[in-house]
Amino acid sequence: AQSVTQPDIHITVSEGASLELRCNYSYGATPYLFWYVQSPGQGLQLLLKYFSGDTLVQGIKGFEAEFKRSQSSFNLRKPSVHWSDAAEYFCAVGPPGSGNTGKLIFGQGTTLQVKP
Amino acid sequence: DTGVSQDPRHKITKRGQNVTFRCDPISEHNRLYWYRQTLGQGPEFLTYFQNEAQLEKSRLLSDRFSAERPKGSFSTLEIQRTEQGDSAMYLCASSLWGTNTGELFFGEGSRLTVL
């Protein structure tokens, strides 16, 4: 079955500390991979995506993610967290090949809390 | 602001009533998606349109649910004979298919509470 697992439901980091959010997926082929962020009262916003090529992708707000095929993982990282990064983060996968599919499978999300 | 807009933002209804949600996508976007998000979970795909054609429906979309996108612009999602299990956030998203950007633009959602 196709699925996305985000093992950490809730993470707390200190402002200025580094961050890594984990994402593992189960899919028949290498899917398209996405990270979205959802702040309270706001819609989901795309942070970054991976289709093919360089396995380290850069996104907005200083985030990056690394695709590791052997581990079926797509972990999100940020070297220094800001208080405004507190939000819920979702990893998602979509069927490859079309380049712009919206039929995504989301993980259950990781809530990030930032301590001052 | 020309983002995706959804209306109403909040709806409280009694079990058995019908409710309808509206989504206005970004004007040039030809694809429109509906997702459902329950508390503590990620969004789940419900259905999507390309222009006015409904191309796919999830098994999650029971017969009580119907979605339309007349004229390929705004879309409505109607839930008939609501049940308490329908309580969720209903998210709409749009995209411009064919640009290879892979990005969905989400609205802020319509939260449904069924009493």
Coordinates of C-alpha atoms in Angstrom, one line a residue:
Chain A
A1 CA 0.0 0.0 0.0
Q2 CA 1.1 3.5 -0.7
S3 CA 1.8 5.5 2.5
V4 CA 3.8 8.2 4.0
T5 CA 5.1 8.0 7.6
Q6 CA 6.3 10.9 9.7
P7 CA 7.6 9.2 12.8
D8 CA 7.7 12.4 15.0
I9 CA 4.3 13.7 15.9
H10 CA 5.7 16.6 17.8
I11 CA 9.2 18.2 18.0
T12 CA 10.5 21.0 20.1
V13 CA 13.7 22.8 19.3
S14 CA 15.3 25.9 20.6
E15 CA 15.5 29.0 18.4
G16 CA 18.7 29.0 16.5
A17 CA 19.1 25.2 16.7
S18 CA 19.2 22.9 13.7
L19 CA 16.1 20.9 12.7
E20 CA 15.5 17.7 10.9
L21 CA 12.0 16.3 10.3
R22 CA 11.8 12.7 9.1
C23 CA 9.7 11.3 6.3
N24 CA 9.6 7.8 5.0
Y25 CA 7.3 6.6 2.2
S26 CA 6.1 3.3 0.7
Y27 CA 5.4 3.5 -3.0
G28 CA 5.6 1.2 -6.0
A29 CA 8.1 3.5 -7.9
T30 CA 10.0 6.6 -6.9
P31 CA 7.2 9.1 -6.4
Y32 CA 7.3 12.8 -6.6
L33 CA 8.1 14.2 -3.1
F34 CA 6.9 17.3 -1.4
W35 CA 7.0 19.1 1.9
Y36 CA 4.2 21.5 2.9
V37 CA 3.9 23.7 5.9
Q38 CA 0.6 24.7 7.6
S39 CA 0.5 27.6 10.0
P40 CA -2.6 28.1 12.2
G41 CA -5.4 29.7 10.2
Q42 CA -3.5 29.5 7.0
G43 CA -3.5 27.2 4.0
L44 CA -0.8 24.6 3.2
Q45 CA 2.2 26.2 1.6
L46 CA 4.7 24.3 -0.5
L47 CA 8.2 24.4 0.9
L48 CA 10.0 22.3 -1.6
K49 CA 9.6 19.4 -4.0
Y50 CA 11.7 16.6 -5.6
F51 CA 11.0 15.2 -9.0
S52 CA 14.3 13.9 -10.2
G53 CA 18.0 14.8 -10.4
D54 CA 20.0 16.2 -7.6
T55 CA 18.9 14.5 -4.4
L56 CA 19.4 17.6 -2.3
V57 CA 16.7 20.2 -3.0
Q58 CA 16.5 23.7 -1.7
G59 CA 13.2 25.3 -0.8
I60 CA 11.8 28.5 0.6
K61 CA 12.5 29.9 4.0
G62 CA 15.9 28.3 4.2
F63 CA 14.7 24.7 4.2
E64 CA 16.3 21.9 2.3
A65 CA 15.5 18.2 1.9
E66 CA 17.5 15.2 0.9
F67 CA 16.0 12.2 -1.1
K68 CA 17.6 8.9 -0.2
R69 CA 16.2 6.2 -2.5
S70 CA 17.8 3.3 -0.5
Q71 CA 16.0 4.4 2.6
S72 CA 12.8 5.6 1.0
S73 CA 13.2 8.8 2.9
F74 CA 12.9 12.5 2.2
N75 CA 13.9 14.3 5.4
L76 CA 13.5 18.1 5.8
R77 CA 16.3 20.1 7.4
K78 CA 17.0 23.7 8.4
P79 CA 20.3 24.8 9.9
S80 CA 18.9 27.4 12.2
V81 CA 15.3 27.6 13.3
H82 CA 13.4 30.8 13.7
W83 CA 10.5 31.3 16.0
S84 CA 8.3 31.9 13.0
D85 CA 9.0 28.3 11.8
A86 CA 6.6 27.0 14.5
A87 CA 3.9 25.2 12.4
E88 CA 2.8 21.8 11.2
Y89 CA 4.8 20.2 8.5
F90 CA 3.5 17.6 6.1
C91 CA 5.5 15.3 3.8
A92 CA 3.6 14.2 0.8
V93 CA 4.1 11.9 -2.3
G94 CA 2.5 12.0 -5.7
P95 CA 2.5 9.7 -8.7
P96 CA 5.5 10.3 -10.9
G97 CA 5.4 11.1 -14.6
S98 CA 2.9 13.9 -15.0
G99 CA 5.0 16.6 -13.5
N100 CA 2.1 18.3 -12.0
T101 CA -0.2 15.9 -10.2
G102 CA -2.2 17.0 -7.3
K103 CA -3.4 13.6 -6.1
L104 CA -1.1 13.5 -3.1
I105 CA -0.7 11.2 -0.2
F106 CA 0.2 13.1 3.0
G107 CA 1.8 12.0 6.1
Q108 CA 0.0 12.7 9.4
G109 CA 2.2 15.7 10.1
T110 CA 4.9 16.9 12.5
T111 CA 4.1 19.8 14.8
L112 CA 7.1 22.0 15.4
Q113 CA 7.4 24.1 18.5
V114 CA 10.2 26.6 18.8
K115 CA 11.5 27.6 22.3
P116 CA 12.9 31.1 22.7
Chain B
D1 CA -5.4 38.8 -2.9
T2 CA -5.8 36.3 -5.8
G3 CA -5.2 33.1 -3.9
V4 CA -7.7 30.2 -3.4
S5 CA -10.7 31.3 -1.4
Q6 CA -13.1 29.0 0.4
D7 CA -16.5 29.8 1.9
P8 CA -17.7 29.4 4.5
R9 CA -14.7 29.2 6.7
H10 CA -16.7 27.5 9.5
K11 CA -20.0 25.6 9.4
I12 CA -21.8 24.0 12.3
T13 CA -24.7 21.9 11.4
K14 CA -26.9 19.2 12.9
R15 CA -26.7 15.6 11.9
G16 CA -28.9 14.9 8.8
Q17 CA -28.6 18.4 7.4
N18 CA -27.1 19.2 4.0
V19 CA -24.1 21.5 3.7
T20 CA -22.4 23.1 0.7
F21 CA -18.9 24.5 0.5
R22 CA -17.6 26.7 -2.2
C23 CA -14.1 27.1 -3.6
D24 CA -12.8 29.8 -5.9
P25 CA -9.5 28.8 -7.4
I26 CA -6.7 31.0 -8.7
S27 CA -8.3 32.3 -11.9
E28 CA -6.0 30.9 -14.5
H29 CA -5.7 27.4 -12.8
N30 CA -7.3 24.6 -14.7
R31 CA -7.2 21.9 -12.0
L32 CA -9.1 22.0 -8.8
Y33 CA -8.8 19.6 -5.9
W34 CA -10.8 18.8 -2.8
Y35 CA -9.1 17.2 0.3
R36 CA -10.4 16.4 3.7
Q37 CA -8.3 16.8 6.9
T38 CA -9.4 15.4 10.2
L39 CA -7.8 16.4 13.5
G40 CA -4.3 15.2 13.9
Q41 CA -4.1 13.8 10.4
G42 CA -2.8 14.9 7.1
P43 CA -5.1 15.9 4.2
E44 CA -6.7 13.1 2.3
F45 CA -7.5 13.4 -1.4
L46 CA -11.2 13.4 -2.3
T47 CA -11.6 14.4 -5.9
Y48 CA -10.3 16.6 -8.6
F49 CA -11.4 18.5 -11.7
Q50 CA -9.7 19.5 -14.9
N51 CA -11.7 22.4 -16.1
E52 CA -15.3 21.3 -15.7
A53 CA -14.6 17.6 -15.9
Q54 CA -14.4 15.6 -12.7
L55 CA -11.5 13.2 -13.5
E56 CA -11.2 11.1 -10.3
K57 CA -13.0 10.4 -7.1
S58 CA -11.6 8.8 -4.0
R59 CA -13.3 5.9 -2.3
L60 CA -13.6 8.3 0.6
L61 CA -16.2 10.2 -1.3
S62 CA -19.4 8.4 -0.5
D63 CA -22.7 8.8 -2.3
R64 CA -23.6 11.5 0.1
F65 CA -20.8 13.7 -1.3
S66 CA -21.1 15.5 -4.6
A67 CA -18.7 18.0 -6.2
E68 CA -19.2 20.1 -9.2
R69 CA -17.2 22.7 -11.1
P70 CA -19.6 24.3 -13.6
K71 CA -17.9 26.3 -16.4
G72 CA -14.6 25.3 -15.0
S73 CA -14.3 28.1 -12.6
F74 CA -15.5 27.8 -8.9
S75 CA -16.4 24.5 -7.4
T76 CA -18.9 23.3 -4.8
L77 CA -18.7 20.3 -2.5
E78 CA -22.1 19.3 -1.1
I79 CA -22.6 16.8 1.7
Q80 CA -26.1 15.4 2.1
R81 CA -27.5 13.9 5.3
T82 CA -24.4 14.9 7.3
E83 CA -23.0 12.5 9.9
Q84 CA -20.8 13.2 12.8
G85 CA -18.0 11.4 11.0
D86 CA -18.1 14.1 8.4
S87 CA -16.7 16.6 10.8
A88 CA -13.4 17.8 9.3
M89 CA -11.6 20.5 7.5
Y90 CA -12.4 20.5 3.8
L91 CA -9.5 21.9 1.8
C92 CA -9.6 23.1 -1.8
A93 CA -6.5 23.5 -3.9
S94 CA -5.8 24.5 -7.5
S95 CA -3.0 24.2 -9.9
L96 CA -2.0 25.0 -13.5
W97 CA -1.6 21.6 -15.1
G98 CA 1.0 21.5 -17.8
T99 CA 3.5 23.9 -16.3
N100 CA 5.5 21.1 -14.6
T101 CA 5.8 23.0 -11.3
G102 CA 4.1 20.4 -9.3
E103 CA 2.7 23.0 -6.9
L104 CA -0.8 23.0 -5.4
F105 CA -2.1 26.2 -4.0
F106 CA -4.3 25.6 -1.0
G107 CA -7.1 27.6 0.4
E108 CA -7.5 28.1 4.2
G109 CA -10.2 25.5 4.4
S110 CA -13.8 25.1 5.5
R111 CA -14.2 23.6 8.9
L112 CA -17.3 21.5 9.3
T113 CA -18.7 20.5 12.7
V114 CA -21.6 18.1 12.8
L115 CA -23.5 18.0 16.1

